[in-house]
Amino acid sequence: MTLTPAALRQQFATDFQRPTYHFLPPSNWMNDPNGFIQWQGQYHLFYQYNPFGATWGNMHWGHAVSRDLIHWEDLPIALAPTPGGPDETGCFSGCAVDNNGVPTVIYTGARGEKYDLQTQCVATSHDNLLTWEKYPGNPVLSEVPAIAGQQENFRDPFVWREGDSWYMVLASEIRGQGGVIFLYRSADLLSWDYLHPLQTGELHRDGYVWECPNFFPIGDKWVLIVSAHTGSATGTVFYFVGDYHDHHFTPIREGVLDYATLYAPLTTLDSAGRRLLFGWLRESRGDAEMRRAGWSGAQSIPRVLTLDDQNRLLMTPVAELGNQRRAHHRWEAVTLNGEIDPGVKGWALDIQSVCQLQAAGVVNIGLACSADGHERTDVIYEAATQQLIVRTTTYATGDIKTTASREITHALDAGEPLRLRLLLDGSVLEIIANDRTSLSHRLYPKDASCDGLRLAGSNATLQTLDIWEMASIWG
Ligand code: DQQ
């Protein structure tokens, strides 16, 4: 018997580690967001999906639709590999555009047991994005520029309109040198001319291959986002901000969009003029645990991207998330001195805090704490070292990591308070500091009783601390 998406979701009702207000499929594995587009007032999200299990493989495009970016309706699979076709071992990542009223996706087809023959394919929909017809002439682009010259890393088209032409960026690798983003032009989305490399990376700093580029304007600047694959389980998402003239890009600023857990993000522009970003929030547990759970991967809460006056990329979770807020707890002017239990519990929380720190100030927000406070995830900021730290301490066994810790530099401007936004949702934790430093994280406490909070610190005052308990988006 085939279960409905709702029944599949219901099966996981007691899994406290499964997010309830972030998007994820009814079951099984999901990775990159794909084909994100607003169409006739509805947001369509496609995603890398394995319908046959909770680990990576058999890449299809899953599909969901939403009116508010928060509540989603599951739709049938949009793209599946075609035996004997250029996507026979996988429909990899890509984007969607409006081609004069025809919804069109451009994606990477993978062939070969090792997915090492990658070419670019096109599909169109004539029933409001529900079903998709692959272009019979696929692949529309298979020739790799000579400076890369290998077909195993040649993927993830991102397409936009400029004047009378379509432009596309594609990610690849120059062996021994690092990641590269190639720029192409087309009149019809079917025949593509290679122009030149838009940007190249440095192997030791930026990873060996780049994936999932996005290139778009914000104001008079252009932003390039790349996901840098390092060959291990982790990668980093970088951004470059710069000037784009005559189809050449000159970065004037670069930064890290997220330090590990959020990967392969995809953006779109909506009718309100917002540049919206979804990112895949990877698991940090092994295959056996994912299979046991029956699901893997979540999407971030979509973020609105803007630039500040220093051309730093700012990321704000969409305001629509506010509709999921329920019970509200608020504190003002809390001087931190030792550890306190604020008496709030929960697995689905939206936390916002503004904190003033002295030179030696430390603030520590403990989440998912066991009653004895031993098992927990701490979000810590140390003013003296400008370190933002997330540290999970668990006593669980199996292939779940028993401790995970990450420290990154988050510099505050002169006189600027620390502003933290924490979105805790089961095993997902999105951490955004001052709208510009993103440190997403995953945590897998031993049982549902680890749902407490702790506040600690010294030489610091929480000017405000707001905590909202969040309602599930699945009803
Ligand atoms: N995931 C897709 C690729 C992409 C990678 C395959 C990034 O198209 O490069 O599932 O996570």
Short mmCIF file of C-alpha atoms and ligand atoms in Angstrom, two decimals:
data_model
loop_
_atom_site.label_atom_id
_atom_site.label_comp_id
_atom_site.label_asym_id
_atom_site.label_seq_id
_atom_site.Cartn_x
_atom_site.Cartn_y
_atom_site.Cartn_z
CA MET A 1 0.00 0.00 0.00
CA THR A 2 1.33 3.45 -0.90
CA LEU A 3 1.03 5.95 1.91
CA THR A 4 -0.03 9.54 1.22
CA PRO A 5 2.54 12.26 1.97
CA ALA A 6 0.48 13.20 5.05
CA ALA A 7 0.46 9.60 6.31
CA LEU A 8 4.19 9.31 5.70
CA ARG A 9 4.78 12.48 7.70
CA GLN A 10 2.53 11.18 10.46
CA GLN A 11 4.81 8.16 10.88
CA PHE A 12 7.49 10.47 12.24
CA ALA A 13 5.27 12.23 14.77
CA THR A 14 7.25 10.91 17.73
CA ASP A 15 10.69 11.65 16.28
CA PHE A 16 11.68 14.71 18.30
CA GLN A 17 14.80 15.16 16.17
CA ARG A 18 12.75 15.73 13.03
CA PRO A 19 12.08 19.43 12.27
CA THR A 20 8.46 20.62 12.45
CA TYR A 21 8.68 24.13 11.02
CA HIS A 22 11.44 23.69 8.43
CA PHE A 23 10.63 22.09 5.08
CA LEU A 24 11.64 18.49 4.47
CA PRO A 25 10.06 15.75 2.31
CA PRO A 26 7.53 13.28 3.72
CA SER A 27 10.33 10.73 4.08
CA ASN A 28 13.72 9.69 2.70
CA TRP A 29 16.74 11.70 1.60
CA MET A 30 16.81 15.34 0.45
CA ASN A 31 19.77 17.55 -0.42
CA ASP A 32 20.06 20.71 -2.55
CA PRO A 33 17.16 23.05 -3.22
CA ASN A 34 16.47 23.14 -6.99
CA GLY A 35 14.31 25.12 -9.40
CA PHE A 36 13.14 27.60 -6.76
CA ILE A 37 10.72 30.00 -8.47
CA GLN A 38 7.60 32.04 -7.77
CA TRP A 39 4.96 31.22 -10.35
CA GLN A 40 1.53 32.86 -10.45
CA GLY A 41 1.69 33.78 -6.79
CA GLN A 42 2.94 30.42 -5.56
CA TYR A 43 6.46 29.48 -4.56
CA HIS A 44 7.70 26.23 -6.08
CA LEU A 45 10.53 24.42 -4.39
CA PHE A 46 12.15 21.43 -6.07
CA TYR A 47 14.87 19.48 -4.33
CA GLN A 48 17.41 16.72 -4.81
CA TYR A 49 15.54 13.66 -3.62
CA ASN A 50 16.11 9.94 -3.28
CA PRO A 51 12.66 8.30 -3.31
CA PHE A 52 14.16 4.93 -2.39
CA GLY A 53 15.96 5.64 0.85
CA ALA A 54 17.37 8.01 3.44
CA THR A 55 20.89 8.20 2.00
CA TRP A 56 22.21 9.97 -1.12
CA GLY A 57 21.55 8.29 -4.49
CA ASN A 58 18.99 7.93 -7.33
CA MET A 59 18.73 11.67 -7.68
CA HIS A 60 15.22 12.82 -8.62
CA TRP A 61 13.64 16.26 -8.26
CA GLY A 62 11.09 16.29 -5.43
CA HIS A 63 8.53 19.10 -5.53
CA ALA A 64 6.48 21.17 -3.09
CA VAL A 65 4.45 24.37 -3.40
CA SER A 66 3.64 27.16 -0.98
CA ARG A 67 1.82 30.48 -0.84
CA ASP A 68 3.85 31.85 2.09
CA LEU A 69 7.27 30.10 1.94
CA ILE A 70 6.49 28.36 5.25
CA HIS A 71 3.53 26.00 4.69
CA TRP A 72 4.12 23.48 1.90
CA GLU A 73 2.00 21.08 -0.07
CA ASP A 74 3.79 17.99 -1.37
CA LEU A 75 3.50 17.44 -5.13
CA PRO A 76 4.51 14.42 -7.23
CA ILE A 77 8.14 13.95 -8.22
CA ALA A 78 8.97 16.40 -11.02
CA LEU A 79 12.03 14.81 -12.66
CA ALA A 80 13.25 11.22 -12.65
CA PRO A 81 16.26 9.72 -14.47
CA THR A 82 15.47 8.40 -17.96
CA PRO A 83 17.08 5.00 -18.69
CA GLY A 84 19.46 5.44 -21.61
CA GLY A 85 19.17 9.25 -21.38
CA PRO A 86 21.77 11.85 -20.44
CA ASP A 87 20.35 11.87 -16.89
CA GLU A 88 20.16 8.08 -16.55
CA THR A 89 22.01 7.93 -13.23
CA GLY A 90 20.73 11.20 -11.79
CA CYS A 91 18.85 14.45 -12.29
CA PHE A 92 21.30 16.71 -10.50
CA SER A 93 20.87 20.31 -9.41
CA GLY A 94 19.59 23.20 -11.48
CA CYS A 95 17.26 26.16 -11.65
CA ALA A 96 13.90 27.26 -13.12
CA VAL A 97 13.10 30.26 -15.28
CA ASP A 98 10.05 31.81 -16.92
CA ASN A 99 10.70 31.53 -20.67
CA ASN A 100 8.04 33.83 -22.02
CA GLY A 101 5.30 32.09 -20.06
CA VAL A 102 6.75 28.58 -20.29
CA PRO A 103 8.15 27.22 -17.01
CA THR A 104 11.55 25.80 -17.91
CA VAL A 105 14.12 23.98 -15.79
CA ILE A 106 17.79 23.68 -16.68
CA TYR A 107 19.56 20.96 -14.75
CA THR A 108 22.54 18.65 -14.84
CA GLY A 109 22.06 15.13 -16.13
CA ALA A 110 24.46 12.54 -14.77
CA ARG A 111 25.50 9.37 -16.58
CA GLY A 112 27.77 6.56 -15.58
CA GLU A 113 28.02 4.54 -12.39
CA LYS A 114 30.19 7.23 -10.88
CA TYR A 115 28.03 10.06 -12.23
CA ASP A 116 31.13 11.19 -14.09
CA LEU A 117 29.52 12.18 -17.38
CA GLN A 118 27.74 15.42 -16.55
CA THR A 119 25.86 17.46 -19.16
CA GLN A 120 23.17 20.12 -19.07
CA CYS A 121 19.54 19.32 -19.83
CA VAL A 122 16.25 21.22 -20.25
CA ALA A 123 12.64 20.36 -19.40
CA THR A 124 9.41 22.36 -19.71
CA SER A 125 5.98 22.19 -18.10
CA HIS A 126 2.64 22.88 -19.73
CA ASP A 127 0.44 22.18 -16.70
CA ASN A 128 1.48 24.78 -14.16
CA LEU A 129 4.76 23.07 -13.13
CA LEU A 130 3.11 19.78 -12.21
CA THR A 131 4.59 17.50 -14.88
CA TRP A 132 7.71 18.05 -16.97
CA GLU A 133 8.68 17.10 -20.50
CA LYS A 134 12.35 16.66 -21.16
CA TYR A 135 13.63 18.34 -24.33
CA PRO A 136 14.19 15.56 -26.90
CA GLY A 137 17.50 17.16 -27.94
CA ASN A 138 19.02 16.82 -24.45
CA PRO A 139 21.75 17.39 -23.48
CA VAL A 140 21.80 21.01 -24.58
CA LEU A 141 25.37 21.48 -23.42
CA SER A 142 28.00 18.80 -23.10
CA GLU A 143 31.29 20.36 -24.18
CA VAL A 144 33.49 21.34 -21.26
CA PRO A 145 35.75 24.41 -21.71
CA ALA A 146 39.31 23.34 -22.45
CA ILE A 147 40.77 24.81 -19.25
CA ALA A 148 38.70 22.33 -17.22
CA GLY A 149 38.46 19.57 -19.78
CA GLN A 150 36.82 16.89 -17.63
CA GLN A 151 33.21 15.92 -17.47
CA GLU A 152 32.94 14.62 -13.93
CA ASN A 153 32.58 18.05 -12.33
CA PHE A 154 30.58 20.16 -14.74
CA ARG A 155 27.26 21.02 -13.25
CA ASP A 156 24.57 23.03 -11.49
CA PRO A 157 23.33 25.59 -14.05
CA PHE A 158 21.99 28.90 -12.75
CA VAL A 159 20.29 30.99 -15.45
CA TRP A 160 19.03 34.57 -15.67
CA ARG A 161 17.79 37.04 -18.29
CA GLU A 162 19.83 40.09 -19.29
CA GLY A 163 18.48 42.19 -22.15
CA ASP A 164 17.59 39.91 -25.05
CA SER A 165 19.77 37.01 -23.90
CA TRP A 166 19.87 34.27 -21.35
CA TYR A 167 23.03 33.88 -19.30
CA MET A 168 24.13 30.87 -17.32
CA VAL A 169 26.82 30.13 -14.75
CA LEU A 170 28.07 26.56 -14.37
CA ALA A 171 30.39 25.16 -11.75
CA SER A 172 33.48 23.10 -12.41
CA GLU A 173 37.06 22.45 -11.44
CA ILE A 174 40.44 23.28 -12.94
CA ARG A 175 42.62 20.35 -11.89
CA GLY A 176 45.33 21.32 -9.45
CA GLN A 177 44.07 24.87 -9.30
CA GLY A 178 40.61 24.85 -7.71
CA GLY A 179 36.99 25.70 -8.41
CA VAL A 180 35.82 27.67 -11.43
CA ILE A 181 32.56 29.25 -12.55
CA PHE A 182 31.99 29.41 -16.31
CA LEU A 183 29.76 32.00 -18.00
CA TYR A 184 27.57 31.17 -21.04
CA ARG A 185 25.04 32.97 -23.24
CA SER A 186 22.02 31.72 -25.18
CA ALA A 187 19.16 33.14 -27.22
CA ASP A 188 16.78 30.24 -26.58
CA LEU A 189 18.01 28.18 -23.56
CA LEU A 190 18.86 25.36 -25.98
CA SER A 191 22.01 26.49 -27.73
CA TRP A 192 24.73 27.85 -25.46
CA ASP A 193 27.90 29.83 -26.25
CA TYR A 194 30.78 29.69 -23.82
CA LEU A 195 32.07 33.17 -22.93
CA HIS A 196 34.81 32.87 -20.27
CA PRO A 197 35.46 31.97 -16.62
CA LEU A 198 33.51 34.37 -14.40
CA GLN A 199 35.52 33.54 -11.28
CA THR A 200 38.18 31.08 -10.19
CA GLY A 201 39.13 29.87 -6.73
CA GLU A 202 42.32 28.93 -4.97
CA LEU A 203 42.66 25.24 -4.26
CA HIS A 204 43.97 25.42 -0.71
CA ARG A 205 41.65 28.15 0.42
CA ASP A 206 38.46 27.53 -1.52
CA GLY A 207 38.14 23.76 -2.02
CA TYR A 208 38.92 21.61 -5.04
CA VAL A 209 35.65 21.94 -6.89
CA TRP A 210 32.91 24.51 -6.84
CA GLU A 211 29.23 23.61 -7.00
CA CYS A 212 25.85 25.31 -7.20
CA PRO A 213 26.69 28.86 -8.31
CA ASN A 214 24.21 31.73 -8.00
CA PHE A 215 24.87 35.10 -9.67
CA PHE A 216 22.46 38.04 -9.28
CA PRO A 217 22.34 41.78 -8.67
CA ILE A 218 21.54 43.52 -5.40
CA GLY A 219 21.30 47.26 -6.00
CA ASP A 220 24.24 48.26 -8.22
CA LYS A 221 26.41 45.34 -7.11
CA TRP A 222 26.42 41.68 -8.18
CA VAL A 223 26.72 38.74 -5.83
CA LEU A 224 28.27 35.38 -6.70
CA ILE A 225 27.59 32.47 -4.32
CA VAL A 226 29.52 29.20 -4.63
CA SER A 227 29.51 26.02 -2.60
CA ALA A 228 33.06 24.78 -2.22
CA HIS A 229 33.38 21.02 -2.05
CA THR A 230 36.44 19.95 -0.16
CA GLY A 231 36.20 16.24 -0.77
CA SER A 232 35.29 15.43 2.83
CA ALA A 233 31.84 15.55 4.37
CA THR A 234 32.12 19.28 4.90
CA GLY A 235 32.21 22.17 2.51
CA THR A 236 31.81 25.90 2.83
CA VAL A 237 29.55 28.36 1.07
CA PHE A 238 31.41 31.50 -0.06
CA TYR A 239 30.10 34.73 -1.49
CA PHE A 240 31.72 37.45 -3.57
CA VAL A 241 30.28 40.95 -3.99
CA GLY A 242 31.50 43.08 -6.83
CA ASP A 243 30.99 44.96 -10.06
CA TYR A 244 29.78 43.32 -13.25
CA HIS A 245 30.50 45.12 -16.49
CA ASP A 246 30.73 43.75 -20.04
CA HIS A 247 30.12 40.29 -18.57
CA HIS A 248 33.22 40.42 -16.43
CA PHE A 249 32.99 40.27 -12.65
CA THR A 250 35.37 42.15 -10.34
CA PRO A 251 34.87 41.18 -6.70
CA ILE A 252 35.43 43.89 -4.14
CA ARG A 253 34.47 41.88 -1.08
CA GLU A 254 34.24 38.21 -0.19
CA GLY A 255 32.91 36.36 2.77
CA VAL A 256 31.51 33.10 4.09
CA LEU A 257 27.76 32.62 3.73
CA ASP A 258 27.67 29.63 6.06
CA TYR A 259 30.46 27.70 7.68
CA ALA A 260 29.38 24.09 7.24
CA THR A 261 25.89 22.79 7.72
CA LEU A 262 24.03 24.98 5.21
CA TYR A 263 25.17 23.95 1.73
CA ALA A 264 24.29 24.28 -1.97
CA PRO A 265 21.92 27.25 -1.51
CA LEU A 266 19.68 28.45 -4.32
CA THR A 267 18.16 31.91 -4.68
CA THR A 268 15.29 33.44 -6.61
CA LEU A 269 13.75 36.89 -6.96
CA ASP A 270 10.10 37.13 -5.94
CA SER A 271 7.42 39.57 -7.07
CA ALA A 272 8.04 41.71 -3.97
CA GLY A 273 11.63 42.22 -5.20
CA ARG A 274 13.11 40.02 -2.48
CA ARG A 275 16.19 37.92 -3.26
CA LEU A 276 15.29 34.73 -1.36
CA LEU A 277 17.68 31.92 -0.45
CA PHE A 278 17.05 28.33 0.54
CA GLY A 279 19.97 26.19 1.75
CA TRP A 280 20.22 22.49 2.43
CA LEU A 281 20.85 21.83 6.13
CA ARG A 282 22.91 18.64 6.03
CA GLU A 283 22.86 15.96 8.64
CA SER A 284 25.95 15.37 10.69
CA ARG A 285 25.14 11.76 11.41
CA GLY A 286 26.13 8.66 9.48
CA ASP A 287 24.25 6.53 6.96
CA ALA A 288 23.14 3.94 9.51
CA GLU A 289 21.49 6.61 11.66
CA MET A 290 19.83 8.23 8.67
CA ARG A 291 18.43 4.87 7.54
CA ARG A 292 17.18 4.19 11.04
CA ALA A 293 15.51 7.61 11.13
CA GLY A 294 13.96 7.12 7.67
CA TRP A 295 14.66 10.68 6.58
CA SER A 296 17.60 12.99 6.02
CA GLY A 297 18.11 16.69 5.31
CA ALA A 298 16.05 19.83 5.82
CA GLN A 299 15.86 23.19 4.09
CA SER A 300 16.73 26.38 5.92
CA ILE A 301 14.02 28.90 6.61
CA PRO A 302 14.21 31.01 3.43
CA ARG A 303 16.38 34.07 3.96
CA VAL A 304 16.06 37.52 2.41
CA LEU A 305 19.44 38.69 1.10
CA THR A 306 20.57 42.31 1.16
CA LEU A 307 23.92 44.13 1.35
CA ASP A 308 24.98 46.52 4.08
CA ASP A 309 26.97 49.72 3.53
CA GLN A 310 30.21 47.70 3.68
CA ASN A 311 28.93 45.28 1.02
CA ARG A 312 28.58 42.49 3.54
CA LEU A 313 25.84 39.99 2.71
CA LEU A 314 22.95 40.21 5.17
CA MET A 315 20.56 37.29 5.67
CA THR A 316 17.20 37.62 7.41
CA PRO A 317 14.73 34.74 7.76
CA VAL A 318 11.53 35.73 5.94
CA ALA A 319 9.00 37.70 8.00
CA GLU A 320 6.35 35.09 7.13
CA LEU A 321 7.93 32.82 9.75
CA GLY A 322 6.44 35.15 12.39
CA ASN A 323 3.03 33.57 11.77
CA GLN A 324 4.26 30.32 13.35
CA ARG A 325 5.13 32.03 16.62
CA ARG A 326 2.93 31.05 19.55
CA ALA A 327 3.71 31.48 23.30
CA HIS A 328 6.08 34.40 23.82
CA HIS A 329 8.58 34.81 26.66
CA ARG A 330 10.49 38.05 27.08
CA TRP A 331 13.24 39.26 29.36
CA GLU A 332 14.87 42.68 29.49
CA ALA A 333 18.11 43.92 31.04
CA VAL A 334 19.34 40.56 32.34
CA THR A 335 22.86 40.88 33.75
CA LEU A 336 24.65 37.59 33.18
CA ASN A 337 26.54 36.24 36.11
CA GLY A 338 26.71 32.45 36.37
CA GLU A 339 24.05 30.13 34.96
CA ILE A 340 20.28 30.47 35.17
CA ASP A 341 17.38 28.35 33.98
CA PRO A 342 14.81 30.67 32.40
CA GLY A 343 12.15 27.98 32.78
CA VAL A 344 11.30 27.70 29.09
CA LYS A 345 11.42 24.34 27.35
CA GLY A 346 10.99 23.28 23.79
CA TRP A 347 12.18 21.65 20.61
CA ALA A 348 10.75 24.26 18.28
CA LEU A 349 11.85 27.74 19.31
CA ASP A 350 12.58 31.07 17.65
CA ILE A 351 15.01 33.02 19.83
CA GLN A 352 16.09 36.60 19.34
CA SER A 353 18.53 38.32 21.64
CA VAL A 354 20.37 41.64 21.81
CA CYS A 355 23.39 41.60 24.09
CA GLN A 356 25.89 44.24 25.24
CA LEU A 357 29.29 42.82 26.10
CA GLN A 358 32.20 44.44 27.86
CA ALA A 359 35.75 43.80 26.62
CA ALA A 360 35.91 40.51 28.52
CA GLY A 361 32.23 39.72 28.05
CA VAL A 362 30.90 36.23 27.42
CA VAL A 363 27.33 35.18 26.64
CA ASN A 364 26.17 31.59 26.51
CA ILE A 365 22.72 30.39 25.47
CA GLY A 366 22.33 26.69 26.23
CA LEU A 367 19.72 24.80 24.19
CA ALA A 368 18.41 21.24 24.23
CA CYS A 369 19.67 20.84 27.80
CA SER A 370 19.07 17.71 29.85
CA ALA A 371 17.66 18.23 33.35
CA ASP A 372 21.15 17.89 34.85
CA GLY A 373 22.49 20.38 32.26
CA HIS A 374 25.20 17.95 31.09
CA GLU A 375 23.82 17.12 27.69
CA ARG A 376 23.34 20.36 25.75
CA THR A 377 24.17 22.61 22.82
CA ASP A 378 25.75 25.94 23.73
CA VAL A 379 25.83 29.01 21.53
CA ILE A 380 28.63 31.13 22.95
CA TYR A 381 30.12 34.49 22.07
CA GLU A 382 33.42 35.69 23.55
CA ALA A 383 34.04 39.40 23.06
CA ALA A 384 37.80 39.23 23.74
CA THR A 385 38.45 36.70 20.97
CA GLN A 386 35.45 37.67 18.78
CA GLN A 387 34.63 33.98 18.59
CA LEU A 388 31.15 32.66 17.93
CA ILE A 389 31.05 29.08 19.09
CA VAL A 390 28.51 26.30 18.86
CA ARG A 391 29.25 23.26 20.96
CA THR A 392 27.17 20.13 21.39
CA THR A 393 27.84 17.72 24.19
CA THR A 394 25.95 14.43 24.06
CA TYR A 395 26.30 11.07 25.67
CA ALA A 396 24.55 9.16 22.88
CA THR A 397 26.19 6.12 21.33
CA GLY A 398 26.05 4.64 17.82
CA ASP A 399 27.47 6.63 14.94
CA ILE A 400 26.03 9.90 16.20
CA LYS A 401 28.92 12.24 16.98
CA THR A 402 29.25 12.52 20.72
CA THR A 403 30.50 16.09 20.64
CA ALA A 404 30.55 18.63 17.87
CA SER A 405 32.09 22.04 18.15
CA ARG A 406 32.77 24.85 15.74
CA GLU A 407 34.36 28.24 16.36
CA ILE A 408 34.35 31.09 13.91
CA THR A 409 35.28 34.74 14.00
CA HIS A 410 32.39 37.18 14.21
CA ALA A 411 33.70 40.74 14.51
CA LEU A 412 31.36 43.37 15.94
CA ASP A 413 31.59 46.93 14.66
CA ALA A 414 32.49 49.63 17.21
CA GLY A 415 29.64 49.97 19.69
CA GLU A 416 27.56 47.32 17.94
CA PRO A 417 25.63 44.96 20.23
CA LEU A 418 25.63 41.23 19.58
CA ARG A 419 22.35 40.27 17.94
CA LEU A 420 21.60 36.58 17.79
CA ARG A 421 18.81 34.80 15.95
CA LEU A 422 18.52 31.13 16.83
CA LEU A 423 16.03 28.85 15.09
CA LEU A 424 15.90 25.55 16.94
CA ASP A 425 13.76 22.88 15.31
CA GLY A 426 14.44 19.31 16.44
CA SER A 427 17.97 18.48 15.28
CA VAL A 428 18.22 21.72 13.23
CA LEU A 429 19.76 24.86 14.66
CA GLU A 430 20.16 27.94 12.47
CA ILE A 431 22.40 30.54 14.11
CA ILE A 432 22.64 33.98 12.54
CA ALA A 433 24.64 36.72 14.27
CA ASN A 434 24.00 40.37 13.38
CA ASP A 435 22.29 39.20 10.17
CA ARG A 436 25.70 38.52 8.57
CA THR A 437 27.37 35.53 10.20
CA SER A 438 25.64 32.21 9.70
CA LEU A 439 26.69 29.12 11.59
CA SER A 440 24.11 26.42 10.99
CA HIS A 441 24.36 23.30 13.10
CA ARG A 442 22.77 19.91 13.75
CA LEU A 443 22.29 18.25 17.15
CA TYR A 444 21.02 14.82 18.14
CA PRO A 445 20.36 14.64 21.88
CA LYS A 446 19.66 11.29 23.46
CA ASP A 447 15.97 11.79 24.16
CA ALA A 448 13.12 14.25 24.10
CA SER A 449 13.62 15.21 27.74
CA CYS A 450 16.67 17.27 26.66
CA ASP A 451 14.53 20.29 25.93
CA GLY A 452 15.65 22.82 28.52
CA LEU A 453 17.36 26.19 28.23
CA ARG A 454 20.16 27.78 30.22
CA LEU A 455 21.51 31.32 30.19
CA ALA A 456 25.06 31.98 31.31
CA GLY A 457 27.84 34.48 30.89
CA SER A 458 29.79 37.26 32.52
CA ASN A 459 30.49 40.92 31.87
CA ALA A 460 27.48 40.95 29.61
CA THR A 461 23.86 42.13 29.69
CA LEU A 462 21.01 40.72 27.67
CA GLN A 463 19.19 43.90 26.73
CA THR A 464 16.37 41.82 25.37
CA LEU A 465 15.75 38.12 25.01
CA ASP A 466 12.64 37.00 23.15
CA ILE A 467 11.69 33.34 22.87
CA TRP A 468 8.73 32.13 20.87
CA GLU A 469 7.46 28.57 20.92
CA MET A 470 6.86 27.60 17.29
CA ALA A 471 3.86 25.80 15.84
CA SER A 472 4.31 22.91 13.42
CA ILE A 473 3.74 23.79 9.75
CA TRP A 474 2.17 20.40 9.04
CA GLY A 475 -1.07 20.81 11.05
N1 DQQ B 1 24.49 17.96 -5.17
C1 DQQ B 1 24.00 17.61 -6.49
C2 DQQ B 1 24.97 18.21 -7.45
C3 DQQ B 1 25.60 19.30 -6.65
C4 DQQ B 1 25.71 18.70 -5.28
C5 DQQ B 1 23.87 16.12 -6.58
C6 DQQ B 1 25.88 19.71 -4.19
O1 DQQ B 1 24.34 18.69 -8.62
O2 DQQ B 1 26.84 19.72 -7.17
O3 DQQ B 1 22.96 15.64 -5.64
O4 DQQ B 1 25.41 19.24 -2.96
#
